[in-house]
PDB file of C-alpha atoms and ligand atoms in Angstrom:
ATOM      1  CA  UNK A   1      20.702 100.661 105.504  1.00 91.00           C
ATOM      2  CA  UNK A   2      22.789 100.349 108.661  1.00 95.00           C
ATOM      3  CA  UNK A   3      24.843 103.443 109.490  1.00 96.00           C
ATOM      4  CA  UNK A   4      28.084 102.674 111.286  1.00 98.00           C
ATOM      5  CA  UNK A   5      29.199 105.635 113.429  1.00 98.00           C
ATOM      6  CA  UNK A   6      32.670 107.076 113.788  1.00 98.00           C
ATOM      7  CA  UNK A   7      34.240 107.614 117.202  1.00 98.00           C
ATOM      8  CA  UNK A   8      33.489 111.339 116.811  1.00 98.00           C
ATOM      9  CA  UNK A   9      29.799 110.640 116.238  1.00 98.00           C
ATOM     10  CA  UNK A  10      29.618 108.256 119.191  1.00 98.00           C
ATOM     11  CA  UNK A  11      31.159 110.902 121.457  1.00 98.00           C
ATOM     12  CA  UNK A  12      28.453 113.400 120.423  1.00 98.00           C
ATOM     13  CA  UNK A  13      25.809 110.770 121.178  1.00 98.00           C
ATOM     14  CA  UNK A  14      27.427 110.092 124.555  1.00 98.00           C
ATOM     15  CA  UNK A  15      27.183 113.787 125.439  1.00 98.00           C
ATOM     16  CA  UNK A  16      23.510 113.886 124.436  1.00 98.00           C
ATOM     17  CA  UNK A  17      22.982 110.618 126.266  1.00 98.00           C
ATOM     18  CA  UNK A  18      24.421 112.058 129.456  1.00 98.00           C
ATOM     19  CA  UNK A  19      21.884 114.898 129.359  1.00 98.00           C
ATOM     20  CA  UNK A  20      19.187 112.305 128.719  1.00 98.00           C
ATOM     21  CA  UNK A  21      20.346 110.131 131.636  1.00 98.00           C
ATOM     22  CA  UNK A  22      20.210 113.138 133.970  1.00 98.00           C
ATOM     23  CA  UNK A  23      16.691 113.891 132.699  1.00 98.00           C
ATOM     24  CA  UNK A  24      15.562 110.318 133.372  1.00 98.00           C
ATOM     25  CA  UNK A  25      17.016 110.483 136.889  1.00 98.00           C
ATOM     26  CA  UNK A  26      15.312 113.817 137.577  1.00 98.00           C
ATOM     27  CA  UNK A  27      11.949 112.405 136.484  1.00 98.00           C
ATOM     28  CA  UNK A  28      12.407 109.216 138.510  1.00 98.00           C
ATOM     29  CA  UNK A  29      12.986 111.408 141.568  1.00 98.00           C
ATOM     30  CA  UNK A  30      10.084 113.740 140.714  1.00 98.00           C
ATOM     31  CA  UNK A  31       7.274 111.204 140.375  1.00 98.00           C
ATOM     32  CA  UNK A  32       4.656 111.670 143.142  1.00 97.00           C
ATOM     33  CA  UNK A  33       1.014 110.669 143.505  1.00 98.00           C
ATOM     34  CA  UNK A  34      -1.238 113.525 142.395  1.00 98.00           C
ATOM     35  CA  UNK A  35       1.086 114.970 139.726  1.00 98.00           C
ATOM     36  CA  UNK A  36      -0.182 115.076 136.188  1.00 98.00           C
ATOM     37  CA  UNK A  37       1.658 113.565 133.269  1.00 98.00           C
ATOM     38  CA  UNK A  38       1.903 117.110 131.852  1.00 98.00           C
ATOM     39  CA  UNK A  39       3.800 118.167 135.008  1.00 98.00           C
ATOM     40  CA  UNK A  40       6.408 115.518 134.163  1.00 98.00           C
ATOM     41  CA  UNK A  41       6.516 116.655 130.538  1.00 98.00           C
ATOM     42  CA  UNK A  42       7.279 120.230 131.640  1.00 98.00           C
ATOM     43  CA  UNK A  43      10.048 119.116 134.022  1.00 98.00           C
ATOM     44  CA  UNK A  44      11.697 117.150 131.203  1.00 98.00           C
ATOM     45  CA  UNK A  45      11.256 119.849 128.567  1.00 98.00           C
ATOM     46  CA  UNK A  46      12.672 122.609 130.807  1.00 98.00           C
ATOM     47  CA  UNK A  47      15.603 120.489 131.988  1.00 98.00           C
ATOM     48  CA  UNK A  48      16.641 119.285 128.523  1.00 98.00           C
ATOM     49  CA  UNK A  49      16.461 122.813 127.067  1.00 98.00           C
ATOM     50  CA  UNK A  50      18.576 124.170 129.972  1.00 98.00           C
ATOM     51  CA  UNK A  51      21.529 122.431 128.265  1.00 98.00           C
ATOM     52  CA  UNK A  52      22.811 124.557 125.356  1.00 98.00           C
ATOM     53  CA  UNK A  53      21.993 122.948 122.009  1.00 98.00           C
ATOM     54  CA  UNK A  54      19.915 120.096 123.459  1.00 98.00           C
ATOM     55  CA  UNK A  55      16.264 119.669 122.472  1.00 98.00           C
ATOM     56  CA  UNK A  56      13.600 117.119 123.413  1.00 98.00           C
ATOM     57  CA  UNK A  57      13.555 114.778 120.434  1.00 98.00           C
ATOM     58  CA  UNK A  58       9.940 113.651 120.580  1.00 97.00           C
ATOM     59  CA  UNK A  59       8.273 117.049 120.221  1.00 96.00           C
ATOM     60  CA  UNK A  60       6.999 117.095 116.649  1.00 95.00           C
ATOM     61  CA  UNK A  61       8.623 113.781 115.747  1.00 96.00           C
ATOM     62  CA  UNK A  62       5.998 112.066 113.551  1.00 95.00           C
ATOM     63  CA  UNK A  63       3.791 114.968 114.832  1.00 96.00           C
ATOM     64  CA  UNK A  64       3.911 113.737 118.449  1.00 97.00           C
ATOM     65  CA  UNK A  65       2.566 116.663 120.537  1.00 97.00           C
ATOM     66  CA  UNK A  66       4.752 116.435 123.677  1.00 98.00           C
ATOM     67  CA  UNK A  67       8.367 116.131 124.854  1.00 98.00           C
ATOM     68  CA  UNK A  68       8.048 112.741 126.586  1.00 98.00           C
ATOM     69  CA  UNK A  69       5.753 109.722 126.376  1.00 98.00           C
ATOM     70  CA  UNK A  70       3.981 108.765 129.613  1.00 98.00           C
ATOM     71  CA  UNK A  71       2.297 105.351 129.727  1.00 98.00           C
ATOM     72  CA  UNK A  72       0.481 104.256 132.879  1.00 98.00           C
ATOM     73  CA  UNK A  73      -0.263 100.680 134.022  1.00 98.00           C
ATOM     74  CA  UNK A  74      -1.768  98.747 131.057  1.00 98.00           C
ATOM     75  CA  UNK A  75      -0.429 101.393 128.669  1.00 98.00           C
ATOM     76  CA  UNK A  76       2.731 100.049 127.051  1.00 98.00           C
ATOM     77  CA  UNK A  77       4.191 103.024 125.156  1.00 98.00           C
ATOM     78  CA  UNK A  78       3.425 106.334 123.394  1.00 98.00           C
ATOM     79  CA  UNK A  79       1.001 107.747 125.983  1.00 98.00           C
ATOM     80  CA  UNK A  80       0.491 111.494 125.528  1.00 98.00           C
ATOM     81  CA  UNK A  81       1.060 113.714 128.587  1.00 98.00           C
ATOM     82  CA  UNK A  82      -2.079 115.548 129.707  1.00 98.00           C
ATOM     83  CA  UNK A  83      -3.054 118.144 132.310  1.00 98.00           C
ATOM     84  CA  UNK A  84      -6.087 115.969 133.032  1.00 98.00           C
ATOM     85  CA  UNK A  85      -4.217 112.772 133.771  1.00 98.00           C
ATOM     86  CA  UNK A  86      -3.002 112.475 137.365  1.00 98.00           C
ATOM     87  CA  UNK A  87      -0.853 109.571 138.536  1.00 98.00           C
ATOM     88  CA  UNK A  88      -2.015 107.742 141.629  1.00 98.00           C
ATOM     89  CA  UNK A  89      -0.452 105.759 144.454  1.00 98.00           C
ATOM     90  CA  UNK A  90       0.076 102.193 143.243  1.00 98.00           C
ATOM     91  CA  UNK A  91       0.409 103.083 139.545  1.00 98.00           C
ATOM     92  CA  UNK A  92       3.429 102.292 137.444  1.00 98.00           C
ATOM     93  CA  UNK A  93       4.401 104.888 134.868  1.00 98.00           C
ATOM     94  CA  UNK A  94       6.669 104.320 131.890  1.00 98.00           C
ATOM     95  CA  UNK A  95       8.485 107.445 130.760  1.00 98.00           C
ATOM     96  CA  UNK A  96      10.151 107.458 127.352  1.00 98.00           C
ATOM     97  CA  UNK A  97      12.419 110.357 126.377  1.00 98.00           C
ATOM     98  CA  UNK A  98      14.671 111.316 123.492  1.00 98.00           C
ATOM     99  CA  UNK A  99      17.310 114.038 123.240  1.00 98.00           C
ATOM    100  CA  UNK A 100      18.742 115.622 120.106  1.00 98.00           C
ATOM    101  CA  UNK A 101      22.175 117.234 120.381  1.00 98.00           C
ATOM    102  CA  UNK A 102      24.310 118.480 117.483  1.00 98.00           C
ATOM    103  CA  UNK A 103      22.224 116.512 114.999  1.00 98.00           C
ATOM    104  CA  UNK A 104      22.319 113.177 116.851  1.00 98.00           C
ATOM    105  CA  UNK A 105      19.586 111.420 118.773  1.00 98.00           C
ATOM    106  CA  UNK A 106      19.620 109.300 121.909  1.00 98.00           C
ATOM    107  CA  UNK A 107      16.634 107.440 123.367  1.00 98.00           C
ATOM    108  CA  UNK A 108      15.913 106.035 126.832  1.00 98.00           C
ATOM    109  CA  UNK A 109      12.984 104.839 128.913  1.00 98.00           C
ATOM    110  CA  UNK A 110      12.284 103.884 132.499  1.00 98.00           C
ATOM    111  CA  UNK A 111       9.292 102.624 134.456  1.00 98.00           C
ATOM    112  CA  UNK A 112       8.698 104.154 137.862  1.00 98.00           C
ATOM    113  CA  UNK A 113       6.612 103.044 140.828  1.00 98.00           C
ATOM    114  CA  UNK A 114       4.197 105.712 142.072  1.00 98.00           C
ATOM    115  CA  UNK A 115       4.395 105.356 145.843  1.00 97.00           C
ATOM    116  CA  UNK A 116       3.833 101.782 147.017  1.00 97.00           C
ATOM    117  CA  UNK A 117       3.044  99.226 144.323  1.00 98.00           C
ATOM    118  CA  UNK A 118       1.888  95.606 144.498  1.00 98.00           C
ATOM    119  CA  UNK A 119       4.339  92.699 144.415  1.00 98.00           C
ATOM    120  CA  UNK A 120       3.506  91.654 140.864  1.00 98.00           C
ATOM    121  CA  UNK A 121       4.242  95.167 139.600  1.00 98.00           C
ATOM    122  CA  UNK A 122       7.535  95.184 141.517  1.00 98.00           C
ATOM    123  CA  UNK A 123       8.471  91.906 139.869  1.00 98.00           C
ATOM    124  CA  UNK A 124       7.471  93.291 136.463  1.00 99.00           C
ATOM    125  CA  UNK A 125       9.787  96.284 136.879  1.00 98.00           C
ATOM    126  CA  UNK A 126      12.676  94.102 138.136  1.00 98.00           C
ATOM    127  CA  UNK A 127      12.321  91.555 135.342  1.00 98.00           C
ATOM    128  CA  UNK A 128      12.079  94.180 132.589  1.00 98.00           C
ATOM    129  CA  UNK A 129      15.175  95.935 133.910  1.00 98.00           C
ATOM    130  CA  UNK A 130      17.039  92.610 134.086  1.00 98.00           C
ATOM    131  CA  UNK A 131      15.913  91.797 130.536  1.00 98.00           C
ATOM    132  CA  UNK A 132      17.373  95.084 129.294  1.00 98.00           C
ATOM    133  CA  UNK A 133      20.639  94.329 131.104  1.00 98.00           C
ATOM    134  CA  UNK A 134      20.763  90.862 129.495  1.00 98.00           C
ATOM    135  CA  UNK A 135      20.108  92.351 126.048  1.00 98.00           C
ATOM    136  CA  UNK A 136      22.883  94.903 126.501  1.00 98.00           C
ATOM    137  CA  UNK A 137      25.296  92.221 127.709  1.00 98.00           C
ATOM    138  CA  UNK A 138      24.652  90.233 124.513  1.00 98.00           C
ATOM    139  CA  UNK A 139      25.495  93.238 122.307  1.00 98.00           C
ATOM    140  CA  UNK A 140      29.063  92.233 121.455  1.00 98.00           C
ATOM    141  CA  UNK A 141      30.814  91.876 118.089  1.00 97.00           C
ATOM    142  CA  UNK A 142      30.886  88.067 118.200  1.00 95.00           C
ATOM    143  CA  UNK A 143      27.069  88.094 118.375  1.00 98.00           C
ATOM    144  CA  UNK A 144      24.160  88.783 116.032  1.00 98.00           C
ATOM    145  CA  UNK A 145      20.942  90.769 116.525  1.00 98.00           C
ATOM    146  CA  UNK A 146      19.151  87.536 117.383  1.00 98.00           C
ATOM    147  CA  UNK A 147      21.377  87.074 120.420  1.00 98.00           C
ATOM    148  CA  UNK A 148      20.064  90.351 121.898  1.00 98.00           C
ATOM    149  CA  UNK A 149      16.433  89.356 121.365  1.00 98.00           C
ATOM    150  CA  UNK A 150      17.032  85.836 122.665  1.00 98.00           C
ATOM    151  CA  UNK A 151      18.689  87.152 125.833  1.00 98.00           C
ATOM    152  CA  UNK A 152      15.796  89.541 126.540  1.00 98.00           C
ATOM    153  CA  UNK A 153      13.155  86.914 125.777  1.00 98.00           C
ATOM    154  CA  UNK A 154      14.796  84.314 127.990  1.00 98.00           C
ATOM    155  CA  UNK A 155      14.715  86.551 131.069  1.00 99.00           C
ATOM    156  CA  UNK A 156      11.123  87.665 130.471  1.00 98.00           C
ATOM    157  CA  UNK A 157       9.641  84.246 129.748  1.00 98.00           C
ATOM    158  CA  UNK A 158      11.518  82.557 132.622  1.00 98.00           C
ATOM    159  CA  UNK A 159       9.637  84.970 134.901  1.00 98.00           C
ATOM    160  CA  UNK A 160       6.278  84.047 133.354  1.00 98.00           C
ATOM    161  CA  UNK A 161       5.744  87.385 131.564  1.00 98.00           C
ATOM    162  CA  UNK A 162       5.380  88.171 127.830  1.00 98.00           C
ATOM    163  CA  UNK A 163       7.598  90.100 125.445  1.00 98.00           C
ATOM    164  CA  UNK A 164       5.677  92.604 123.304  1.00 98.00           C
ATOM    165  CA  UNK A 165       6.359  91.758 119.667  1.00 98.00           C
ATOM    166  CA  UNK A 166       4.481  94.491 117.841  1.00 98.00           C
ATOM    167  CA  UNK A 167       7.044  97.106 118.851  1.00 98.00           C
ATOM    168  CA  UNK A 168      10.822  96.809 118.671  1.00 98.00           C
ATOM    169  CA  UNK A 169      14.089  98.599 119.375  1.00 98.00           C
ATOM    170  CA  UNK A 170      15.993 100.288 116.575  1.00 98.00           C
ATOM    171  CA  UNK A 171      19.167 101.730 115.187  1.00 98.00           C
ATOM    172  CA  UNK A 172      19.632 105.389 116.158  1.00 98.00           C
ATOM    173  CA  UNK A 173      21.911 108.309 115.286  1.00 98.00           C
ATOM    174  CA  UNK A 174      21.242 111.021 112.708  1.00 98.00           C
ATOM    175  CA  UNK A 175      17.816 109.432 112.372  1.00 97.00           C
ATOM    176  CA  UNK A 176      15.697 108.653 115.411  1.00 98.00           C
ATOM    177  CA  UNK A 177      14.674 105.313 113.943  1.00 97.00           C
ATOM    178  CA  UNK A 178      17.442 103.823 111.824  1.00 98.00           C
ATOM    179  CA  UNK A 179      18.071 100.268 110.652  1.00 98.00           C
ATOM    180  CA  UNK A 180      18.239  97.650 111.971  1.00 98.00           C
ATOM    181  CA  UNK A 181      15.086  96.829 113.913  1.00 98.00           C
ATOM    182  CA  UNK A 182      15.987  95.296 117.293  1.00 98.00           C
ATOM    183  CA  UNK A 183      13.262  92.828 118.374  1.00 98.00           C
ATOM    184  CA  UNK A 184      13.016  91.702 121.992  1.00 98.00           C
ATOM    185  CA  UNK A 185      12.740  88.081 120.893  1.00 98.00           C
ATOM    186  CA  UNK A 186      14.800  85.931 118.564  1.00 98.00           C
ATOM    187  CA  UNK A 187      17.230  83.110 118.113  1.00 98.00           C
ATOM    188  CA  UNK A 188      20.969  83.178 118.861  1.00 98.00           C
ATOM    189  CA  UNK A 189      23.294  83.657 115.866  1.00 97.00           C
ATOM    190  CA  UNK A 190      20.428  84.860 113.641  1.00 98.00           C
ATOM    191  CA  UNK A 191      20.089  88.246 111.991  1.00 96.00           C
ATOM    192  CA  UNK A 192      22.628  90.961 111.317  1.00 95.00           C
ATOM    193  CA  UNK A 193      26.104  90.526 112.744  1.00 96.00           C
ATOM    194  CA  UNK A 194      26.818  93.171 115.377  1.00 98.00           C
ATOM    195  CA  UNK A 195      29.790  95.361 114.531  1.00 97.00           C
ATOM    196  CA  UNK A 196      31.697  98.113 116.326  1.00 98.00           C
ATOM    197  CA  UNK A 197      30.185 101.536 115.599  1.00 98.00           C
ATOM    198  CA  UNK A 198      26.625 100.226 115.401  1.00 98.00           C
ATOM    199  CA  UNK A 199      24.411 102.326 117.709  1.00 98.00           C
ATOM    200  CA  UNK A 200      21.055 100.887 118.748  1.00 98.00           C
ATOM    201  CA  UNK A 201      18.241 101.435 121.225  1.00 98.00           C
ATOM    202  CA  UNK A 202      17.421  98.228 123.113  1.00 98.00           C
ATOM    203  CA  UNK A 203      13.989  98.530 124.713  1.00 98.00           C
ATOM    204  CA  UNK A 204      12.141  95.567 126.161  1.00 98.00           C
ATOM    205  CA  UNK A 205       8.405  96.132 126.599  1.00 98.00           C
ATOM    206  CA  UNK A 206       7.044  93.443 128.908  1.00 99.00           C
ATOM    207  CA  UNK A 207       3.426  92.564 129.722  1.00 98.00           C
ATOM    208  CA  UNK A 208       2.278  90.671 132.808  1.00 98.00           C
ATOM    209  CA  UNK A 209      -0.262  88.823 130.640  1.00 98.00           C
ATOM    210  CA  UNK A 210      -0.260  88.070 126.921  1.00 98.00           C
ATOM    211  CA  UNK A 211       1.863  89.893 124.355  1.00 98.00           C
ATOM    212  CA  UNK A 212      -1.048  91.377 122.373  1.00 98.00           C
ATOM    213  CA  UNK A 213      -1.317  95.146 121.838  1.00 98.00           C
ATOM    214  CA  UNK A 214      -3.973  97.578 120.738  1.00 98.00           C
ATOM    215  CA  UNK A 215      -3.784 101.275 119.818  1.00 98.00           C
ATOM    216  CA  UNK A 216      -6.248 103.612 121.511  1.00 98.00           C
ATOM    217  CA  UNK A 217      -8.498 106.073 119.632  1.00 98.00           C
ATOM    218  CA  UNK A 218      -5.969 108.888 120.280  1.00 97.00           C
ATOM    219  CA  UNK A 219      -3.920 106.977 117.653  1.00 96.00           C
ATOM    220  CA  UNK A 220      -0.800 107.040 119.873  1.00 98.00           C
ATOM    221  CA  UNK A 221      -1.273 105.179 123.147  1.00 98.00           C
ATOM    222  CA  UNK A 222      -0.522 101.470 122.811  1.00 98.00           C
ATOM    223  CA  UNK A 223      -2.072  99.245 125.508  1.00 98.00           C
ATOM    224  CA  UNK A 224      -2.051  95.552 126.362  1.00 98.00           C
ATOM    225  CA  UNK A 225      -5.085  93.837 124.823  1.00 98.00           C
ATOM    226  CA  UNK A 226      -5.813  91.930 128.032  1.00 98.00           C
ATOM    227  CA  UNK A 227      -5.509  95.015 130.266  1.00 98.00           C
ATOM    228  CA  UNK A 228      -2.547  93.670 132.247  1.00 98.00           C
ATOM    229  CA  UNK A 229       0.256  95.978 133.305  1.00 98.00           C
ATOM    230  CA  UNK A 230       3.298  96.636 131.129  1.00 99.00           C
ATOM    231  CA  UNK A 231       6.809  97.944 131.771  1.00 99.00           C
ATOM    232  CA  UNK A 232       9.424  99.497 129.471  1.00 99.00           C
ATOM    233  CA  UNK A 233      13.127 100.113 130.004  1.00 98.00           C
ATOM    234  CA  UNK A 234      15.479 101.391 127.294  1.00 98.00           C
ATOM    235  CA  UNK A 235      19.068 102.427 126.714  1.00 98.00           C
ATOM    236  CA  UNK A 236      20.918 103.639 123.647  1.00 99.00           C
ATOM    237  CA  UNK A 237      24.178 101.724 123.295  1.00 98.00           C
ATOM    238  CA  UNK A 238      27.178 101.543 120.979  1.00 98.00           C
ATOM    239  CA  UNK A 239      28.733  98.238 119.968  1.00 98.00           C
ATOM    240  CA  UNK A 240      32.495  98.390 120.550  1.00 98.00           C
ATOM    241  CA  UNK A 241      35.375  95.952 120.063  1.00 97.00           C
ATOM    242  CA  UNK A 242      34.791  94.815 123.646  1.00 94.00           C
ATOM    243  CA  UNK A 243      31.937  95.534 126.064  1.00 95.00           C
ATOM    244  CA  UNK A 244      28.950  97.497 124.768  1.00 98.00           C
ATOM    245  CA  UNK A 245      29.012 101.161 125.747  1.00 98.00           C
ATOM    246  CA  UNK A 246      25.787 102.467 127.293  1.00 98.00           C
ATOM    247  CA  UNK A 247      25.405 106.001 125.944  1.00 98.00           C
ATOM    248  CA  UNK A 248      22.377 106.927 128.070  1.00 98.00           C
ATOM    249  CA  UNK A 249      23.902 106.231 131.482  1.00 96.00           C
ATOM    250  CA  UNK A 250      25.206 108.702 134.031  1.00 93.00           C
ATOM    251  CA  UNK A 251      29.012 108.689 134.355  1.00 84.00           C
ATOM    252  CA  UNK A 252      30.142 105.992 136.786  1.00 73.00           C
TER     253      UNK A 252
HETATM  254 MG1   MG B 301      12.360 105.456 123.646  1.00 87.65          MG
HETATM  255 MG1   MG B 302      13.351 103.661 121.167  1.00 87.65          MG
END
């Protein structure tokens, strides 16, 4: 069932989202070759908890053991931070984070270059970011869910990359994963009509090669079947009467 949020609820989510946006920025600035993924987890956990009432949403969610997901290179999503996993020059690392504040969740992800990266990886990051922007732009009340997916898919496929289909965006609010599902592919004017007060996480996951995925033996980390690199960008947004409002952006 789709939960339409009141203005009061959206304002709470915007406050949580601002903490989340600052956390994402801090991590983007912190990434260095030689750090471990657990170092990043600690930075995020400490920073989120330094804001009264805010907690890292992922810790314990579906029994996930850490406060962020860190997914390197061919890993798409849900990588588990580890003291044994160091990031290296030339890697790309996707960092997915959630914040819970006053009973409401927000969700965001970014993919960061570790030092200098190759041109194809640069293009992958640019295209995935552009695909997210196109999806957000399509999130208006005259549109349907399919318009978001179609906008994302168009950008990704025009660049010669693949949209991951096994994982999708989602409604978000009191629940971390609420209805509706928000696929990164689709047809315009299909699916649920978007209405003001709907809050969703739009999160293109884009592979350089084919769209296929596989889950590793740790039962969390999802990788591309063909071993090609993957990027992930995500924002939580609210549909309004006019432009969509990005709840996980820094002010200005
Ligand atoms: Mg996320
Ligand atoms: Mg999400």
